[in-house]
């Protein structure tokens, strides 16, 4: 999969829009208009700051179900995503937490979004929702039934979870791609706001070969120059929020600062590669 075909960039920055609590969630506030307004505000701030794409997820619906979400959540997310899509001309992804990949695929297919994020595509993870089993077989068949070309970006050893046993990261990446048929791989830290280990990113990108690897959490303008050396793109949210606090709205200044830091690092990396190539040819 060529990232440029979706994001118009070989190294995309994907900003996350954390939706306010949706209908049937414990903290639902009773106003879908407020949810839409916040989503529009954050999407506009991310786009203005220069990100290449968005992921929209029901982040504040915690505590999450480990299975299928309520139909009201699917309806609300579909409406919100359509409103954002009409407002911001960026590729959009869907993540239905904690792991309702089929609902995410349904929303994405109906609103013509480009990709979904799946926390557990293959294997079994111990989470605060209990044991979550990947259902790649069900999701891939459902995508085919829908006649959809929505891409699947899958977490490997996802945050806020522990694998059963001690799986090898390289093997897990291989199996997520070759047996789970993931279109992209996401490597995160232990929790929201925690960056992945650079060594893990390097192992993942070696194992993934031509499949893109994304930084899934903890990227900020200070660490992105080093993290992006071992990844193809970044999914970012917490560090872009006011004061870096996850419950605050997106801060456009922080977005611009992050985008500038990552783009500058990539430019310097390209220049260094060209210089090294010239020296070798000489």
CSV table of C-alpha atoms in Angstrom, one decimal:
chain,number,residue,atom,x,y,z
A,1,UNK,CA,0.0,0.0,0.0
A,2,UNK,CA,1.4,3.4,-1.1
A,3,UNK,CA,0.7,5.9,1.7
A,4,UNK,CA,0.9,8.7,-0.9
A,5,UNK,CA,-2.2,7.3,-2.6
A,6,UNK,CA,-4.2,8.0,0.6
A,7,UNK,CA,-2.5,10.9,2.3
A,8,UNK,CA,-0.6,12.7,-0.4
A,9,UNK,CA,2.5,12.2,1.7
A,10,UNK,CA,4.9,9.3,2.1
A,11,UNK,CA,5.2,10.0,5.8
A,12,UNK,CA,1.7,11.1,7.0
A,13,UNK,CA,0.8,12.8,10.2
A,14,UNK,CA,-2.6,11.5,11.4
A,15,UNK,CA,-4.3,13.6,14.0
A,16,UNK,CA,-6.9,12.0,16.3
A,17,UNK,CA,-10.3,13.5,17.1
A,18,UNK,CA,-11.5,12.2,20.5
A,19,UNK,CA,-15.3,12.4,20.4
A,20,UNK,CA,-17.1,13.6,23.5
A,21,UNK,CA,-19.2,10.8,25.1
A,22,UNK,CA,-21.8,9.4,22.7
A,23,UNK,CA,-25.3,8.1,23.4
A,24,UNK,CA,-25.5,5.2,25.8
A,25,UNK,CA,-22.0,5.8,27.2
A,26,UNK,CA,-21.8,6.4,31.0
A,27,UNK,CA,-20.8,10.1,30.6
A,28,UNK,CA,-23.2,10.9,27.7
A,29,UNK,CA,-24.1,14.6,28.1
A,30,UNK,CA,-27.4,14.5,26.2
A,31,UNK,CA,-26.4,16.7,23.3
A,32,UNK,CA,-25.2,15.4,19.9
A,33,UNK,CA,-24.9,19.0,18.7
A,34,UNK,CA,-22.2,19.5,21.3
A,35,UNK,CA,-20.4,16.3,20.1
A,36,UNK,CA,-20.5,17.5,16.5
A,37,UNK,CA,-19.4,21.0,17.4
A,38,UNK,CA,-16.3,19.8,19.3
A,39,UNK,CA,-15.4,17.3,16.5
A,40,UNK,CA,-15.7,20.1,13.9
A,41,UNK,CA,-13.6,22.4,16.0
A,42,UNK,CA,-10.8,19.8,16.6
A,43,UNK,CA,-10.8,18.6,12.9
A,44,UNK,CA,-10.5,22.2,11.7
A,45,UNK,CA,-7.6,22.9,14.1
A,46,UNK,CA,-5.8,19.7,13.0
A,47,UNK,CA,-6.2,20.5,9.3
A,48,UNK,CA,-5.1,24.1,9.8
A,49,UNK,CA,-2.0,22.9,11.6
A,50,UNK,CA,-1.0,20.8,8.6
A,51,UNK,CA,-1.8,17.1,9.4
A,52,UNK,CA,-2.3,14.8,6.5
A,53,UNK,CA,-5.3,12.8,7.8
A,54,UNK,CA,-7.6,12.2,10.8
A,55,UNK,CA,-8.8,9.3,12.9
A,56,UNK,CA,-12.1,9.8,14.6
A,57,UNK,CA,-12.8,7.6,17.7
A,58,UNK,CA,-15.2,7.3,20.6
A,59,UNK,CA,-12.4,7.9,23.1
A,60,UNK,CA,-14.5,9.4,25.9
A,61,UNK,CA,-17.0,6.5,25.9
A,62,UNK,CA,-14.9,4.6,28.5
A,63,UNK,CA,-15.4,2.2,30.1
A,64,UNK,CA,-15.6,0.4,26.8
A,65,UNK,CA,-17.3,-2.9,25.8
A,66,UNK,CA,-14.9,-5.5,24.4
A,67,UNK,CA,-17.5,-6.5,21.8
A,68,UNK,CA,-20.1,-4.8,19.6
A,69,UNK,CA,-21.0,-1.2,20.6
A,70,UNK,CA,-24.6,-0.1,20.8
A,71,UNK,CA,-26.3,0.9,17.5
A,72,UNK,CA,-26.7,4.4,18.8
A,73,UNK,CA,-22.9,4.8,18.9
A,74,UNK,CA,-22.6,3.6,15.3
A,75,UNK,CA,-25.4,6.0,14.2
A,76,UNK,CA,-23.8,9.0,16.1
A,77,UNK,CA,-20.3,8.3,14.8
A,78,UNK,CA,-21.6,8.0,11.2
A,79,UNK,CA,-23.3,11.4,11.5
A,80,UNK,CA,-20.3,13.0,13.1
A,81,UNK,CA,-17.8,11.6,10.5
A,82,UNK,CA,-20.0,12.8,7.7
A,83,UNK,CA,-20.1,16.3,9.1
A,84,UNK,CA,-16.4,16.4,9.5
A,85,UNK,CA,-15.8,14.9,6.0
A,86,UNK,CA,-17.9,17.7,4.5
A,87,UNK,CA,-15.9,20.3,6.5
A,88,UNK,CA,-12.3,19.1,6.2
A,89,UNK,CA,-10.8,17.7,2.9
A,90,UNK,CA,-8.5,15.2,4.5
A,91,UNK,CA,-8.5,11.4,4.5
A,92,UNK,CA,-10.4,10.0,7.5
A,93,UNK,CA,-10.1,6.9,9.5
A,94,UNK,CA,-12.4,5.3,12.1
A,95,UNK,CA,-11.7,3.6,15.4
A,96,UNK,CA,-14.6,2.1,17.3
A,97,UNK,CA,-13.3,1.3,20.8
A,98,UNK,CA,-12.5,-1.0,22.3
A,99,UNK,CA,-12.4,-3.4,19.3
A,100,UNK,CA,-15.6,-3.2,17.2
A,101,UNK,CA,-13.8,-3.5,13.9
A,102,UNK,CA,-16.9,-4.5,11.9
A,103,UNK,CA,-18.8,-1.4,13.1
A,104,UNK,CA,-15.8,0.7,12.1
A,105,UNK,CA,-15.7,-0.9,8.7
A,106,UNK,CA,-19.4,-0.3,8.3
A,107,UNK,CA,-19.2,3.4,9.1
A,108,UNK,CA,-16.1,3.9,7.0
A,109,UNK,CA,-17.6,2.1,4.0
A,110,UNK,CA,-20.9,4.1,4.2
A,111,UNK,CA,-19.3,7.5,4.6
A,112,UNK,CA,-16.5,6.7,2.2
A,113,UNK,CA,-13.7,7.0,4.8
A,114,UNK,CA,-10.3,5.6,3.8
A,115,UNK,CA,-9.2,3.4,6.7
A,116,UNK,CA,-10.0,2.0,10.1
A,117,UNK,CA,-7.8,1.3,13.2
A,118,UNK,CA,-8.2,-2.0,14.9
A,119,UNK,CA,-6.7,-2.5,18.3
A,120,UNK,CA,-6.7,-6.3,18.3
A,121,UNK,CA,-6.8,-7.9,14.8
A,122,UNK,CA,-5.1,-11.2,15.6
A,123,UNK,CA,-4.2,-13.0,18.8
A,124,UNK,CA,-5.5,-12.5,22.3
A,125,UNK,CA,-4.9,-9.6,24.6
A,126,UNK,CA,-5.7,-9.2,28.3
A,127,UNK,CA,-7.3,-5.8,28.8
A,128,UNK,CA,-9.4,-3.8,31.3
A,129,UNK,CA,-12.4,-5.1,29.3
A,130,UNK,CA,-11.3,-8.7,29.8
A,131,UNK,CA,-9.8,-11.0,27.2
A,132,UNK,CA,-10.1,-9.6,23.6
A,133,UNK,CA,-9.7,-12.0,20.7
A,134,UNK,CA,-8.8,-10.8,17.2
A,135,UNK,CA,-11.4,-11.6,14.6
A,136,UNK,CA,-9.5,-10.9,11.4
A,137,UNK,CA,-11.4,-13.6,9.6
A,138,UNK,CA,-14.8,-12.0,10.3
A,139,UNK,CA,-13.6,-8.5,9.5
A,140,UNK,CA,-11.9,-9.4,6.1
A,141,UNK,CA,-15.0,-11.3,5.0
A,142,UNK,CA,-17.2,-8.4,6.0
A,143,UNK,CA,-15.1,-6.0,4.0
A,144,UNK,CA,-15.5,-8.2,1.0
A,145,UNK,CA,-19.2,-8.5,1.5
A,146,UNK,CA,-19.5,-4.7,1.6
A,147,UNK,CA,-17.4,-4.4,-1.6
A,148,UNK,CA,-15.2,-2.0,0.3
A,149,UNK,CA,-11.6,-0.9,-0.2
A,150,UNK,CA,-11.2,0.6,3.3
A,151,UNK,CA,-7.7,-0.1,4.6
A,152,UNK,CA,-7.1,-1.8,7.9
A,153,UNK,CA,-4.4,-0.4,10.2
A,154,UNK,CA,-3.8,-2.8,13.0
A,155,UNK,CA,-2.1,-2.3,16.4
A,156,UNK,CA,0.5,-4.9,17.3
A,157,UNK,CA,0.6,-5.5,21.1
A,158,UNK,CA,-1.7,-2.6,21.6
A,159,UNK,CA,-1.5,-0.1,24.5
A,160,UNK,CA,-3.5,-0.6,27.7
A,161,UNK,CA,-3.2,-4.4,27.2
A,162,UNK,CA,-0.9,-7.3,27.8
A,163,UNK,CA,-0.5,-10.3,25.5
A,164,UNK,CA,-1.1,-13.8,26.8
A,165,UNK,CA,2.4,-15.4,27.0
A,166,UNK,CA,5.5,-13.6,25.7
A,167,UNK,CA,5.1,-13.2,22.0
A,168,UNK,CA,8.0,-12.2,19.8
A,169,UNK,CA,7.4,-8.8,18.2
A,170,UNK,CA,8.8,-9.7,14.8
A,171,UNK,CA,6.7,-12.9,14.7
A,172,UNK,CA,3.6,-10.9,15.8
A,173,UNK,CA,4.1,-8.3,13.1
A,174,UNK,CA,4.6,-11.0,10.4
A,175,UNK,CA,1.4,-12.8,11.5
A,176,UNK,CA,-0.7,-9.6,11.7
A,177,UNK,CA,0.3,-8.9,8.1
A,178,UNK,CA,0.5,-12.4,6.5
A,179,UNK,CA,-2.3,-14.1,8.4
A,180,UNK,CA,-4.4,-11.1,9.5
A,181,UNK,CA,-4.0,-9.3,6.2
A,182,UNK,CA,-3.4,-5.9,7.8
A,183,UNK,CA,-2.7,-3.0,5.4
A,184,UNK,CA,-0.7,-1.1,8.0
A,185,UNK,CA,0.9,-1.7,11.4
A,186,UNK,CA,0.7,0.5,14.5
A,187,UNK,CA,3.3,0.3,17.4
A,188,UNK,CA,2.5,2.1,20.6
A,189,UNK,CA,3.8,2.5,24.1
A,190,UNK,CA,2.2,1.0,27.2
A,191,UNK,CA,-0.6,3.6,27.6
A,192,UNK,CA,-2.1,6.8,26.0
A,193,UNK,CA,0.7,9.4,25.8
A,194,UNK,CA,3.5,6.9,26.2
A,195,UNK,CA,5.8,6.6,23.2
A,196,UNK,CA,7.0,3.3,21.7
A,197,UNK,CA,10.5,2.0,22.2
A,198,UNK,CA,12.7,2.9,19.1
A,199,UNK,CA,14.1,-0.6,19.1
A,200,UNK,CA,10.5,-2.0,18.8
A,201,UNK,CA,9.8,0.4,15.9
A,202,UNK,CA,13.0,-0.8,14.1
A,203,UNK,CA,12.1,-4.4,14.6
A,204,UNK,CA,8.6,-3.8,13.3
A,205,UNK,CA,9.7,-1.9,10.2
A,206,UNK,CA,12.2,-4.6,9.4
A,207,UNK,CA,9.5,-7.3,9.8
A,208,UNK,CA,6.8,-5.4,8.0
A,209,UNK,CA,8.9,-5.0,4.8
A,210,UNK,CA,6.6,-3.0,2.4
A,211,UNK,CA,3.7,-2.6,4.8
A,212,UNK,CA,3.8,0.9,6.5
A,213,UNK,CA,4.5,1.2,10.3
A,214,UNK,CA,2.9,4.0,12.3
A,215,UNK,CA,3.9,5.4,15.7
A,216,UNK,CA,0.6,4.9,17.6
A,217,UNK,CA,1.1,6.9,20.8
A,218,UNK,CA,3.3,9.3,22.7
A,219,UNK,CA,4.8,11.3,19.8
A,220,UNK,CA,5.5,15.0,20.5
A,221,UNK,CA,7.6,17.7,18.9
A,222,UNK,CA,10.6,16.8,21.1
A,223,UNK,CA,10.8,13.1,20.4
A,224,UNK,CA,9.3,12.9,16.9
A,225,UNK,CA,12.7,13.6,15.1
A,226,UNK,CA,14.1,10.4,16.6
A,227,UNK,CA,11.0,8.3,16.4
A,228,UNK,CA,10.2,9.0,12.8
A,229,UNK,CA,13.6,7.7,11.8
A,230,UNK,CA,12.2,4.2,12.5
A,231,UNK,CA,8.6,4.6,11.2
A,232,UNK,CA,6.7,5.6,8.1
A,233,UNK,CA,4.2,7.9,9.8
A,234,UNK,CA,2.7,9.1,13.1
A,235,UNK,CA,-0.7,9.0,14.8
A,236,UNK,CA,-0.8,11.7,17.4
A,237,UNK,CA,-3.3,13.4,19.7
A,238,UNK,CA,-2.4,14.0,23.4
A,239,UNK,CA,0.6,16.2,22.8
A,240,UNK,CA,-1.4,18.4,20.4
A,241,UNK,CA,-4.0,19.3,23.1
A,242,UNK,CA,-4.0,22.4,25.2
A,243,UNK,CA,-1.3,22.0,27.9
A,244,UNK,CA,-0.8,18.5,26.6
A,245,UNK,CA,-3.7,17.2,28.6
A,246,UNK,CA,-5.9,14.5,27.0
A,247,UNK,CA,-9.2,16.0,28.2
A,248,UNK,CA,-8.5,19.4,26.6
A,249,UNK,CA,-9.3,20.5,23.0
A,250,UNK,CA,-6.7,20.5,20.2
A,251,UNK,CA,-4.3,23.5,20.3
A,252,UNK,CA,-3.5,24.7,16.7
A,253,UNK,CA,-0.2,26.1,17.8
A,254,UNK,CA,0.9,22.7,19.2
A,255,UNK,CA,-0.2,21.1,15.9
A,256,UNK,CA,1.9,23.4,13.8
A,257,UNK,CA,4.9,22.9,16.1
A,258,UNK,CA,4.6,19.1,15.8
A,259,UNK,CA,4.2,19.2,12.0
A,260,UNK,CA,7.2,21.5,11.6
A,261,UNK,CA,9.4,19.4,13.8
A,262,UNK,CA,8.6,16.2,12.0
A,263,UNK,CA,8.8,17.7,8.5
A,264,UNK,CA,12.2,19.3,9.3
A,265,UNK,CA,13.5,16.0,10.6
A,266,UNK,CA,12.5,14.2,7.4
A,267,UNK,CA,14.0,16.9,5.2
A,268,UNK,CA,17.3,16.7,7.1
A,269,UNK,CA,17.2,12.9,6.9
A,270,UNK,CA,16.6,13.0,3.1
A,271,UNK,CA,19.5,15.5,2.7
A,272,UNK,CA,21.8,13.2,4.7
A,273,UNK,CA,20.8,10.2,2.6
A,274,UNK,CA,21.6,12.1,-0.6
A,275,UNK,CA,24.9,13.2,0.7
A,276,UNK,CA,25.8,9.7,1.8
A,277,UNK,CA,24.8,8.3,-1.6
A,278,UNK,CA,26.9,10.9,-3.4
A,279,UNK,CA,29.9,10.1,-1.2
A,280,UNK,CA,29.6,6.4,-1.9
A,281,UNK,CA,29.3,6.9,-5.7
A,282,UNK,CA,32.4,9.1,-5.6
